Tab-separated table of C-alpha atoms in Angstrom:
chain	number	residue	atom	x	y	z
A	1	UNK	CA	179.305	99.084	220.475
A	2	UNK	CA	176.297	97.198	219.168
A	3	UNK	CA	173.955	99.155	217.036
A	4	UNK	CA	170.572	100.395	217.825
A	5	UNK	CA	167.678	102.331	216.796
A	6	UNK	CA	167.908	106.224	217.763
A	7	UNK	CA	164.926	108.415	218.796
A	8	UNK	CA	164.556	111.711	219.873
A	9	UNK	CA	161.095	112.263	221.038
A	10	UNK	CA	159.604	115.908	221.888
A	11	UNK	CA	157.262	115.128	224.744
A	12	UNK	CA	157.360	113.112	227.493
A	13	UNK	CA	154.583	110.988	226.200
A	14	UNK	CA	156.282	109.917	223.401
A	15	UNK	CA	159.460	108.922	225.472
A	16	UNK	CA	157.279	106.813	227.282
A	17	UNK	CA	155.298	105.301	224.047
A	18	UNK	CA	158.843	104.906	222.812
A	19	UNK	CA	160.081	103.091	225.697
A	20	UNK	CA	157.924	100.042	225.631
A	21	UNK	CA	159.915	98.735	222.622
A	22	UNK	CA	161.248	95.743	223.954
A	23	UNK	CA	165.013	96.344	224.732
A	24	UNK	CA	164.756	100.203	224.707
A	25	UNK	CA	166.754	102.296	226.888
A	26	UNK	CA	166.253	105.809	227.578
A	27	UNK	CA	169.990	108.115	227.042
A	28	UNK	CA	169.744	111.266	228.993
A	29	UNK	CA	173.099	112.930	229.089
A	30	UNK	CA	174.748	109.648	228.508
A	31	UNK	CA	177.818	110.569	230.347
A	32	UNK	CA	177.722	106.934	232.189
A	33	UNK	CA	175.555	104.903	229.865
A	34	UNK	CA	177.956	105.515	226.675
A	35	UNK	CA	180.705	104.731	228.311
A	36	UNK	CA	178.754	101.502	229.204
A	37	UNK	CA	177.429	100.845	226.121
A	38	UNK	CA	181.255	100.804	224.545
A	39	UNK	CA	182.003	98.270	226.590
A	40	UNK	CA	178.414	96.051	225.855
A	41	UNK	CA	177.831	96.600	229.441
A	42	UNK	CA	174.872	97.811	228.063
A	43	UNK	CA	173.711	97.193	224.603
A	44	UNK	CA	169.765	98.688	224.201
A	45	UNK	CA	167.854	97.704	221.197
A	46	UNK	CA	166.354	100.885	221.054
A	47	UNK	CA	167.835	104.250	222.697
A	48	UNK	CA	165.385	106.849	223.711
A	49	UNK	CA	166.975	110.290	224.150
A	50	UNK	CA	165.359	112.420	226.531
A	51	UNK	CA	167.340	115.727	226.037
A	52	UNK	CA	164.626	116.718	223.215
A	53	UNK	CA	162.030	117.215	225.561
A	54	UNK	CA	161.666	120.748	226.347
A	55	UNK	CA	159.525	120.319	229.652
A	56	UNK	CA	162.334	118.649	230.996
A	57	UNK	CA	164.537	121.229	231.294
A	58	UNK	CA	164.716	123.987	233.354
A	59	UNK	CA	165.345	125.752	236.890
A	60	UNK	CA	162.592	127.176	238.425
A	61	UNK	CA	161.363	128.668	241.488
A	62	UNK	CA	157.966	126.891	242.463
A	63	UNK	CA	155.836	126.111	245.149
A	64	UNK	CA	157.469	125.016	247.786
A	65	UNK	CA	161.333	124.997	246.410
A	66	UNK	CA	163.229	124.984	243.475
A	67	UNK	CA	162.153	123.024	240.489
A	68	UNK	CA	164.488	121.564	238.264
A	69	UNK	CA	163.412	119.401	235.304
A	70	UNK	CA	165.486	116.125	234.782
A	71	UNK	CA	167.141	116.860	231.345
A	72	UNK	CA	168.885	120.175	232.895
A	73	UNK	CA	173.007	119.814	232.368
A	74	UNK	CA	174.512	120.225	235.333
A	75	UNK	CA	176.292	123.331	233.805
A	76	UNK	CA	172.723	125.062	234.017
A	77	UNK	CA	171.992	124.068	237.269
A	78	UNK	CA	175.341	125.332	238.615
A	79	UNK	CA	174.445	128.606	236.526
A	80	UNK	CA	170.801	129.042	237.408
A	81	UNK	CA	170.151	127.787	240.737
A	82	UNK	CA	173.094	129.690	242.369
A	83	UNK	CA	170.564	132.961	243.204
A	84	UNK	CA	168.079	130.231	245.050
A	85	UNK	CA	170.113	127.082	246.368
A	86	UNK	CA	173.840	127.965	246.118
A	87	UNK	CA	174.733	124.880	248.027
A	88	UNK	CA	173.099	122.565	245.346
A	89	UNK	CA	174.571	125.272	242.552
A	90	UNK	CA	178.116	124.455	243.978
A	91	UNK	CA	177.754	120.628	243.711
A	92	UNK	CA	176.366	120.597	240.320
A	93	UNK	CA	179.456	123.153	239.195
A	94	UNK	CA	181.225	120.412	240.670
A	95	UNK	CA	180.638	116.852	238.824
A	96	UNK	CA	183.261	115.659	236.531
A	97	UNK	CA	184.486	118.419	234.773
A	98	UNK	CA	182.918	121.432	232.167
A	99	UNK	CA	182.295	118.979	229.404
A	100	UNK	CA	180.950	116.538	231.489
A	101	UNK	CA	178.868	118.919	232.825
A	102	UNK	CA	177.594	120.273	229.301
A	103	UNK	CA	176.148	117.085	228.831
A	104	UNK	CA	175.114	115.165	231.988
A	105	UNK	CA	172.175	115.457	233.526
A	106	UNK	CA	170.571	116.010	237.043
A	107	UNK	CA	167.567	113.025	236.004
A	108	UNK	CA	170.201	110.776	234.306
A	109	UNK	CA	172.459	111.027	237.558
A	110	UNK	CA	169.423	110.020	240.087
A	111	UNK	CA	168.074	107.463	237.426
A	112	UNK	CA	171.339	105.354	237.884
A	113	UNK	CA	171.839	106.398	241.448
A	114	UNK	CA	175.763	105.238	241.055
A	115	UNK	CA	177.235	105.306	245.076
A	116	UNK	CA	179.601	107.961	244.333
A	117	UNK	CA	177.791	110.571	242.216
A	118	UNK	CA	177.011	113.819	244.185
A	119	UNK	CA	173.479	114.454	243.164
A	120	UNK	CA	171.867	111.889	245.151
A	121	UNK	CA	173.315	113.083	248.619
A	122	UNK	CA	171.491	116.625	247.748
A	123	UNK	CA	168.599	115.392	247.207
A	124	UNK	CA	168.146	113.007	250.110
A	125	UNK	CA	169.820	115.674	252.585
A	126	UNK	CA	167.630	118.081	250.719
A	127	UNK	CA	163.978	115.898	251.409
A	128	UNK	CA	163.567	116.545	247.367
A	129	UNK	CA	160.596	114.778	245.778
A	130	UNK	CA	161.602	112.882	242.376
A	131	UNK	CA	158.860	113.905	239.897
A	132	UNK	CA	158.391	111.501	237.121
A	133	UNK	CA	155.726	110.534	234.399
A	134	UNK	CA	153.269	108.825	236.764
A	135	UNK	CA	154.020	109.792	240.196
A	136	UNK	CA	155.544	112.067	243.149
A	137	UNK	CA	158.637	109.858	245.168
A	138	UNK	CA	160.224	111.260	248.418
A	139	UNK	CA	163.593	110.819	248.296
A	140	UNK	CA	163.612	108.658	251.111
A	141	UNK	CA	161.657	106.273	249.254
A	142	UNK	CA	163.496	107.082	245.905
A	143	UNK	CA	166.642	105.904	246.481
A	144	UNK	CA	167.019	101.914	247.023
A	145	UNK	CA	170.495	100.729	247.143
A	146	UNK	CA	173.580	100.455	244.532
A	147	UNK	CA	172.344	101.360	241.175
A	148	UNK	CA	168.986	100.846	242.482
A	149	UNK	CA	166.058	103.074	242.448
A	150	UNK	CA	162.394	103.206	243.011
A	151	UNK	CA	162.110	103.634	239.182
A	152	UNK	CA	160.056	101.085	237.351
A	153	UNK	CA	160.518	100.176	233.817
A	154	UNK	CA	160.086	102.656	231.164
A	155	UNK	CA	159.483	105.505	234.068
A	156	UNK	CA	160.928	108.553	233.201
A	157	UNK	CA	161.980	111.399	235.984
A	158	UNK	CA	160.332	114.410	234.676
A	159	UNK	CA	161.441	116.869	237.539
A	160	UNK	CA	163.062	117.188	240.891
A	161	UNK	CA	161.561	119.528	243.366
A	162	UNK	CA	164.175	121.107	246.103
A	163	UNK	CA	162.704	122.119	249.640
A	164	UNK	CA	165.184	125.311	250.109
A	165	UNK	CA	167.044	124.765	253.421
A	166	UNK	CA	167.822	127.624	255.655
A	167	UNK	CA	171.575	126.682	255.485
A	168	UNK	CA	173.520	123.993	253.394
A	169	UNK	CA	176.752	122.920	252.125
A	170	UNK	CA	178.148	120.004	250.456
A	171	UNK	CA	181.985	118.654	250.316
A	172	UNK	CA	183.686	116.853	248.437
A	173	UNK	CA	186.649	114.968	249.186
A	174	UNK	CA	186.941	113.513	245.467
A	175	UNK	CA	189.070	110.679	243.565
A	176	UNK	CA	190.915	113.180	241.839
A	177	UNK	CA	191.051	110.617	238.551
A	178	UNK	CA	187.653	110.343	237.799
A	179	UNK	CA	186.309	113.426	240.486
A	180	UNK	CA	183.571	111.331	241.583
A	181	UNK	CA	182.971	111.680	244.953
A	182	UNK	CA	185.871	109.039	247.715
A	183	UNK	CA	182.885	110.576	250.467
A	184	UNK	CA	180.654	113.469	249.611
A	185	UNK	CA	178.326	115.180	252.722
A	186	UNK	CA	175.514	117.430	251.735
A	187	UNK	CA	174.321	118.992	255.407
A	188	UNK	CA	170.769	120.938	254.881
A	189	UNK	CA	169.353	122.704	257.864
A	190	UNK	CA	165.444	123.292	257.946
A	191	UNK	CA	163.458	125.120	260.692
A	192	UNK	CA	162.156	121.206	261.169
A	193	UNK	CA	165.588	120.119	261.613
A	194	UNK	CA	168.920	119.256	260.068
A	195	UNK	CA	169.577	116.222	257.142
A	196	UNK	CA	172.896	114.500	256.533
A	197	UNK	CA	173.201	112.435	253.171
A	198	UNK	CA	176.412	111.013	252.723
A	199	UNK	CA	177.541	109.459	249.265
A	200	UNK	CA	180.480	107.424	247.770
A	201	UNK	CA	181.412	105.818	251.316
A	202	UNK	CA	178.358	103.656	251.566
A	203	UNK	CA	178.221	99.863	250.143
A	204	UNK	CA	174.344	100.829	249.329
A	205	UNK	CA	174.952	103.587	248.096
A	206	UNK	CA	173.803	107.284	249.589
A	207	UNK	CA	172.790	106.970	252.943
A	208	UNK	CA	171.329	109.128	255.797
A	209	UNK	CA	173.572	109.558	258.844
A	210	UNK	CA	171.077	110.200	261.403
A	211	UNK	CA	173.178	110.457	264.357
A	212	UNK	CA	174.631	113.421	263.270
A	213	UNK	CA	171.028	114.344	262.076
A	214	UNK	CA	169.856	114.468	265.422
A	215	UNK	CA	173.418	115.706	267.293
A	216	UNK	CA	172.827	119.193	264.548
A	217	UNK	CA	169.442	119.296	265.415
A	218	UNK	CA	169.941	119.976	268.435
A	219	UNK	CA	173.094	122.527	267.926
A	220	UNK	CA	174.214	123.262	264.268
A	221	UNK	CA	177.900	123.993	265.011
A	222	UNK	CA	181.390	121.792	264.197
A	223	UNK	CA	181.394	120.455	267.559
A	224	UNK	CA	178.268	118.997	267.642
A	225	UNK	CA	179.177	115.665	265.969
A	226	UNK	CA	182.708	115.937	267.861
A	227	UNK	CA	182.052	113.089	269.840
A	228	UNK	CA	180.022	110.843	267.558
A	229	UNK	CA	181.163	107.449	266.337
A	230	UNK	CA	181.905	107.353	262.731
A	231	UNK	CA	178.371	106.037	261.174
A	232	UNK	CA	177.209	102.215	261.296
A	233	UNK	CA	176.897	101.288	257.286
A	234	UNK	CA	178.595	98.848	256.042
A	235	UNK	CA	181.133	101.495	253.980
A	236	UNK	CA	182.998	100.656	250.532
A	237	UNK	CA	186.866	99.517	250.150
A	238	UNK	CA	188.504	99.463	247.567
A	239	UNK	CA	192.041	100.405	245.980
A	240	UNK	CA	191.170	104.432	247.089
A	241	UNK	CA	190.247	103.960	250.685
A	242	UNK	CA	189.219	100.721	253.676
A	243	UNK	CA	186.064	101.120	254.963
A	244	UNK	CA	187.583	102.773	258.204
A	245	UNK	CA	189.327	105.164	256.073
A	246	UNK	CA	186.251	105.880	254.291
A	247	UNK	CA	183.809	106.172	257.936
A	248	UNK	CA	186.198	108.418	259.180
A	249	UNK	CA	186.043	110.630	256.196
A	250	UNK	CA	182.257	110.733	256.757
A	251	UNK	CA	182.681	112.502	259.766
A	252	UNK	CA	185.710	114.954	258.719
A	253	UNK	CA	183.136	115.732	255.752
A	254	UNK	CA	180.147	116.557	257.681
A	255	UNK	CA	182.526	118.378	260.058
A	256	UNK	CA	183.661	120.992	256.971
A	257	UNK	CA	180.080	120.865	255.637
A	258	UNK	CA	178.898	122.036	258.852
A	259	UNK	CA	181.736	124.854	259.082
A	260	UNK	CA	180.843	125.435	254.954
A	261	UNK	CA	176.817	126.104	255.731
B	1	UNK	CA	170.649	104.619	209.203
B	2	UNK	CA	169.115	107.574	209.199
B	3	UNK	CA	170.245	111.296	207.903
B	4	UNK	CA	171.634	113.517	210.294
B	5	UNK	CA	172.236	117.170	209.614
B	6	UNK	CA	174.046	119.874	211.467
B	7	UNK	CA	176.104	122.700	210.854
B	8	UNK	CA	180.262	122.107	211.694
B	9	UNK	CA	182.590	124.906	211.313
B	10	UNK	CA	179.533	127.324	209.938
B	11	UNK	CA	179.317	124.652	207.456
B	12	UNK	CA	175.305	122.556	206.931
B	13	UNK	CA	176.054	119.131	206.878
B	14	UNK	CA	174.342	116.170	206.139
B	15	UNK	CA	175.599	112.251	206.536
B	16	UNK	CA	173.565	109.026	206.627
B	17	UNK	CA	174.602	107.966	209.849
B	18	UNK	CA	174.160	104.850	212.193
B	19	UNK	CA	172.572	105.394	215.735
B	20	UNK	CA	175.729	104.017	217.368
B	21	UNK	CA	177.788	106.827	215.395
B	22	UNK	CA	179.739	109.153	217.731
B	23	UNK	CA	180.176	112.745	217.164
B	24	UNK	CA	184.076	112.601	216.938
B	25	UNK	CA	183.249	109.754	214.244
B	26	UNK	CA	180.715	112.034	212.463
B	27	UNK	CA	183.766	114.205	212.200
B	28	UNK	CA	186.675	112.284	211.700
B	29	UNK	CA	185.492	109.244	209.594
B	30	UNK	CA	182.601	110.777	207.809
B	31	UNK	CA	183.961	114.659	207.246
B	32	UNK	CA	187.704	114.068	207.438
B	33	UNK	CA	188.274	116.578	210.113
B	34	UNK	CA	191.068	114.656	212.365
B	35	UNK	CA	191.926	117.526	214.101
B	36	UNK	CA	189.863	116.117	216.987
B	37	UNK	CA	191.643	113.183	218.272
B	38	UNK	CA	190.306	109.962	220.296
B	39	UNK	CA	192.890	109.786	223.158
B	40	UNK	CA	191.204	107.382	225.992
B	41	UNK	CA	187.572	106.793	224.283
B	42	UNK	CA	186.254	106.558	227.439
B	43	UNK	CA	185.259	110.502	228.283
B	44	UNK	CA	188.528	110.924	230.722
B	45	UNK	CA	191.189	112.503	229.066
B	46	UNK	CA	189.444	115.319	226.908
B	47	UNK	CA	191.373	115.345	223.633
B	48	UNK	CA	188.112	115.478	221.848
B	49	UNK	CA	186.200	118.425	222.963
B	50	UNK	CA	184.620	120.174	220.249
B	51	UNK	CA	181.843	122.883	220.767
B	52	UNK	CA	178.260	122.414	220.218
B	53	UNK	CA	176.084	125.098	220.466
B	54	UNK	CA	178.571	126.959	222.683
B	55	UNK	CA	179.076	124.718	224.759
B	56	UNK	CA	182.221	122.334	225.266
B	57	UNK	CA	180.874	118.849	224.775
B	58	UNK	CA	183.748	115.020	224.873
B	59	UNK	CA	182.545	114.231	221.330
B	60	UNK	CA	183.505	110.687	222.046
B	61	UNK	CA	180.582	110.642	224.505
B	62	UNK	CA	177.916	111.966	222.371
B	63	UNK	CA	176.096	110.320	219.837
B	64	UNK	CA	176.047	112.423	216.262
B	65	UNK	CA	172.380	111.745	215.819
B	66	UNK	CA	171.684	113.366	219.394
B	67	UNK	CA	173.046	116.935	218.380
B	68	UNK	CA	171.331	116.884	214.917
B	69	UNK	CA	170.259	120.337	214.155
B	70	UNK	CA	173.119	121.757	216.628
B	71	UNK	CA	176.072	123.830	215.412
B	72	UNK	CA	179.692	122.090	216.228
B	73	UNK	CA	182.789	123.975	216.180
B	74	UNK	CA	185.556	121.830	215.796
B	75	UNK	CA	189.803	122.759	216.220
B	76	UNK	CA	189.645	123.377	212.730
B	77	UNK	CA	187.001	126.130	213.429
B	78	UNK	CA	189.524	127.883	215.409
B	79	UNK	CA	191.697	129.042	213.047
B	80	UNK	CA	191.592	133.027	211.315
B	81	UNK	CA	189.663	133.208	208.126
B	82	UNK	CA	192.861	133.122	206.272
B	83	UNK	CA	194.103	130.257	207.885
B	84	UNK	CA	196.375	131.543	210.342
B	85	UNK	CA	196.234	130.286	213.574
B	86	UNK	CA	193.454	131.950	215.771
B	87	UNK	CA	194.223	134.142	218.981
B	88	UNK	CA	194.273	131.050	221.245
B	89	UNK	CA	196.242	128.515	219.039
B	90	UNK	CA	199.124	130.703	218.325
B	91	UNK	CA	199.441	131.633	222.526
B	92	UNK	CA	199.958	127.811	222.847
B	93	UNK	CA	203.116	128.202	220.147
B	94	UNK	CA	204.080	131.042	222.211
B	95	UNK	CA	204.306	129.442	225.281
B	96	UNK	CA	205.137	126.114	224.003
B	97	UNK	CA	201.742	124.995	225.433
B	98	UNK	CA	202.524	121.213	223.968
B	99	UNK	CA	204.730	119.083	223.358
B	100	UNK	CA	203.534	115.977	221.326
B	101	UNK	CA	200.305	117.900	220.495
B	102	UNK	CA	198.194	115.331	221.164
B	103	UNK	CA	196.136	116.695	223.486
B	104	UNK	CA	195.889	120.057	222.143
B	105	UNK	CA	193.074	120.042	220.047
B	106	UNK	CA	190.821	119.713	223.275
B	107	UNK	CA	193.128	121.955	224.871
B	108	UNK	CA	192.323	124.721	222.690
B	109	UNK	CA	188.292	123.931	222.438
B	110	UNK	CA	188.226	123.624	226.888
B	111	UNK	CA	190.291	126.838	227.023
B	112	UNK	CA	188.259	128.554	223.812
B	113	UNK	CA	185.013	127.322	226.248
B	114	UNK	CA	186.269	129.135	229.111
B	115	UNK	CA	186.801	132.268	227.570
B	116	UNK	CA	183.700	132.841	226.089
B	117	UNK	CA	182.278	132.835	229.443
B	118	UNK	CA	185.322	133.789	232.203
B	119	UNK	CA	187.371	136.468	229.680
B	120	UNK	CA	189.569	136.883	232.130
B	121	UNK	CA	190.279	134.165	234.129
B	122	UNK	CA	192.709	133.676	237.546
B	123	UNK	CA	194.787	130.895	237.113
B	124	UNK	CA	192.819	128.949	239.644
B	125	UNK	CA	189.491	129.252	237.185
B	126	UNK	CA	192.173	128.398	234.431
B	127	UNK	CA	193.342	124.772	235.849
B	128	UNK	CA	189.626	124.044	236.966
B	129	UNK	CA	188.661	124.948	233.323
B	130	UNK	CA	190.885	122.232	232.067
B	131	UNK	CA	189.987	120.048	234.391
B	132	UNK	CA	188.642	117.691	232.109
B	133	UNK	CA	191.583	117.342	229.638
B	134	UNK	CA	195.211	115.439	230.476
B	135	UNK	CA	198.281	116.801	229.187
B	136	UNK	CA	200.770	113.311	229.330
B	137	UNK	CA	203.918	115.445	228.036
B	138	UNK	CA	204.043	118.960	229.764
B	139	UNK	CA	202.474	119.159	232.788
B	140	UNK	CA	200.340	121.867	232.468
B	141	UNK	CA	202.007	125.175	233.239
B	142	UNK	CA	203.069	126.251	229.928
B	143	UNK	CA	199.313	125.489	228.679
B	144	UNK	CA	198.219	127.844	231.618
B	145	UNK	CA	200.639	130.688	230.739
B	146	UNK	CA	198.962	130.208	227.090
B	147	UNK	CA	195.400	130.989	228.141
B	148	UNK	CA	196.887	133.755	229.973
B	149	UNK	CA	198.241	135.059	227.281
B	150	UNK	CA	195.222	134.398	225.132
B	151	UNK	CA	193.677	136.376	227.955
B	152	UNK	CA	195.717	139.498	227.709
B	153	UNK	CA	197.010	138.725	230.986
B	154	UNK	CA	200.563	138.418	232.215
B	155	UNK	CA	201.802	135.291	232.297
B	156	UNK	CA	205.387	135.143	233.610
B	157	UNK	CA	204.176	134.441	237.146
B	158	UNK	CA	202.080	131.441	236.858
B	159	UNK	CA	203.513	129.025	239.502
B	160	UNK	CA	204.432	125.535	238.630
B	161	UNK	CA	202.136	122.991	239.840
């Protein structure tokens, strides 16, 4: 790994100061980017750790939903949001495995927005705004394709703020290797109406299925999406699964998250 | 380089260390503890979890300078103040909860991790605790039975998986 410069900033102003160093790089939990950094995938000048910024961690009930600051492991979300959003409790309990989830984050996950990671399905499915240093994004917004996100340079999530569904549930049906998600489903019903985010099947990454959006709407029960055709997106194949596998999965997913909710 | 401090096996410590330095080489290089081992070096296989601040941490994928200030317990931690092996290591010679050893280390620190928050786990909670570290030798029943036994739970009927 190339060397850099290390800095540990307290606020959130400083991460940002810090961050217009040319080449800098802010490390949350670092779970993906130091694996990436071993092998010069990545190689910042300057690395800007955001895990000693107090305000940035947290679960919290708020206005409006659960509030959950971007630097939380998701060990603490699995532990702390369980009494308010047990659905979103069970994911986070979920990723990786316990070390991973001492250390990763719920801001570093959405910041690279990697196609198979389970956080962003719960908080598109969820209608969660992405808080960060200089604005509010909706996640529909937020999220822009693989590895892609609404993010500009040097901005920093600062929070994520969870509408509360009246029921929810998200499976899994994971690469048991590296437990990321083969097809994750995160199903959220709201008196407005039912979300579907689907992650790890789609080739730009988590995706809305809005035909079974609208089928649950209308009746939130198993057989609602019985008769759907598997979604449209173009899905990912690879060694683990064709993109018909994968499609199919989508369905058997949203199926058991539906009977889960 | 810049100094980083932090306190390893109730011990303060204090290294001039590069930003690029990783825990487990904070430990192993710079203090000489070797008990944690580098198996894959890419956060998969678990062989060198070490505690910080309670909490069960891959010390390949952490940098030292990021848990400056934070109290590590390392394999070598684990051990009884007069060096015999602690509660948890000697279940694993019990059962015969290795065979090459490599692995054990992180073994011990994943199961020591669970404990202090499930005392009593099923062996369901025990095989989702160790989720995160691979046993190439064993298979992993004999390592279950262990943190049974660790436990004070029975541990003759832990099925084979």
């Amino acid at each position: 790994m190339h060397n850099f410069q290390f800095v540990k900033p307290t606020t959130v102003a400083d991460a940002v100061a810090a961050l217009e160093h040319d080449g800098a790089q802010a490390l949350s939990g670092g779970q993906t980017l130091i694996p990436t950094m071993k092998q010069r995938l990545a190689a910042p000048e300057v690395l800007v750790s955001l895990t000693g910024i107090d305000a940035m961690k947290g679960v919290c009930k708020g206005d409006g939903g659960l509030h959950i600051g971007a630097a939380t492991p998701h060990a603490v979300v699995a532990r702390e949001a369980a009494a308010y959003y047990p659905a979103l409790a069970h994911l986070a309990g979920h990723i990786g495995d316990p070390a991973v989830r001492s250390r990763g984050t719920i801001g570093g996950s959405l910041a690279n927005n990697d196609p198979s990671a389970c956080y962003p399905s719960a908080v598109l499915a969820s209608d969660a705004v992405v808080v960060t240093n200089k604005r509010q994004i909706a996640a529909d917004d937020y999220f822009q394709g693989l590895f892609s996100t609404a993010l500009q340079l040097g901005e920093i999530i600062t929070e994520i703020r969870f509408p509360i569904p009246e029921r929810a549930a998200y499976v899994k049906f994971d690469q048991p290797a590296s437990r990321f998600a083969l097809v994750g489903v995160f199903v959220a019903k709201f008196a407005g109406g039912v979300r579907v985010a689907v992650t790890g099947a789609g080739e730009e990454g988590v995706f809305r299925w809005k035909e079974a959006e609208a089928a649950l709407s209308a009746g939130f029960h198993m057989a609602a999406i019985e008769d759907l055709a598997p979604p449209k997106q173009r899905m990912i194949g690879d060694l683990h699964g064709t993109p018909e596998y994968r499609a199919q999965m989508v369905k058997v997913m949203t199926k058991r998250a539906v009977g889960a909710a | 380089m810049t100094k980083v401090s932090m306190t390893v096996n109730g011990k303060a410590v204090s290294r001039e260390t590069e930003g690029r330095t990783l825990l487990v080489q904070f430990l192993r290089d710079g203090m000489g503890l070797t008990g944690t081992h580098v198996g894959c070096d890419t956060s998969q296989c678990g062989a060198c979890v070490v505690h910080v601040d309670g909490v069960p941490v891959k010390s390949c994928t952490v940098f030292a300078a990021d848990v400056a200030g934070g109290h590590v317990t390392t394999i070598e931690g684990m051990a009884n103040a007069d060096g015999t092996m602690g509660r948890l290591q000697q279940a694993f010679q019990d059962c015969h909860g290795l065979q090459c050893g490599f692995c054990t280390p992180g073994m011990v620190m994943s199961a020591a991790a669970l404990l202090a928050v499930n005392p009593t786990p099923t062996e369901a909670e025990i095989r989702a605790g160790l989720e995160g570290n691979i046993c190439r030798c064993t298979g992993y029943h004999n390592i279950v039975r262990a943190v049974m036994q660790a436990s004070g739970q029975a541990s003759a009927a832990v099925a084979a998986e």
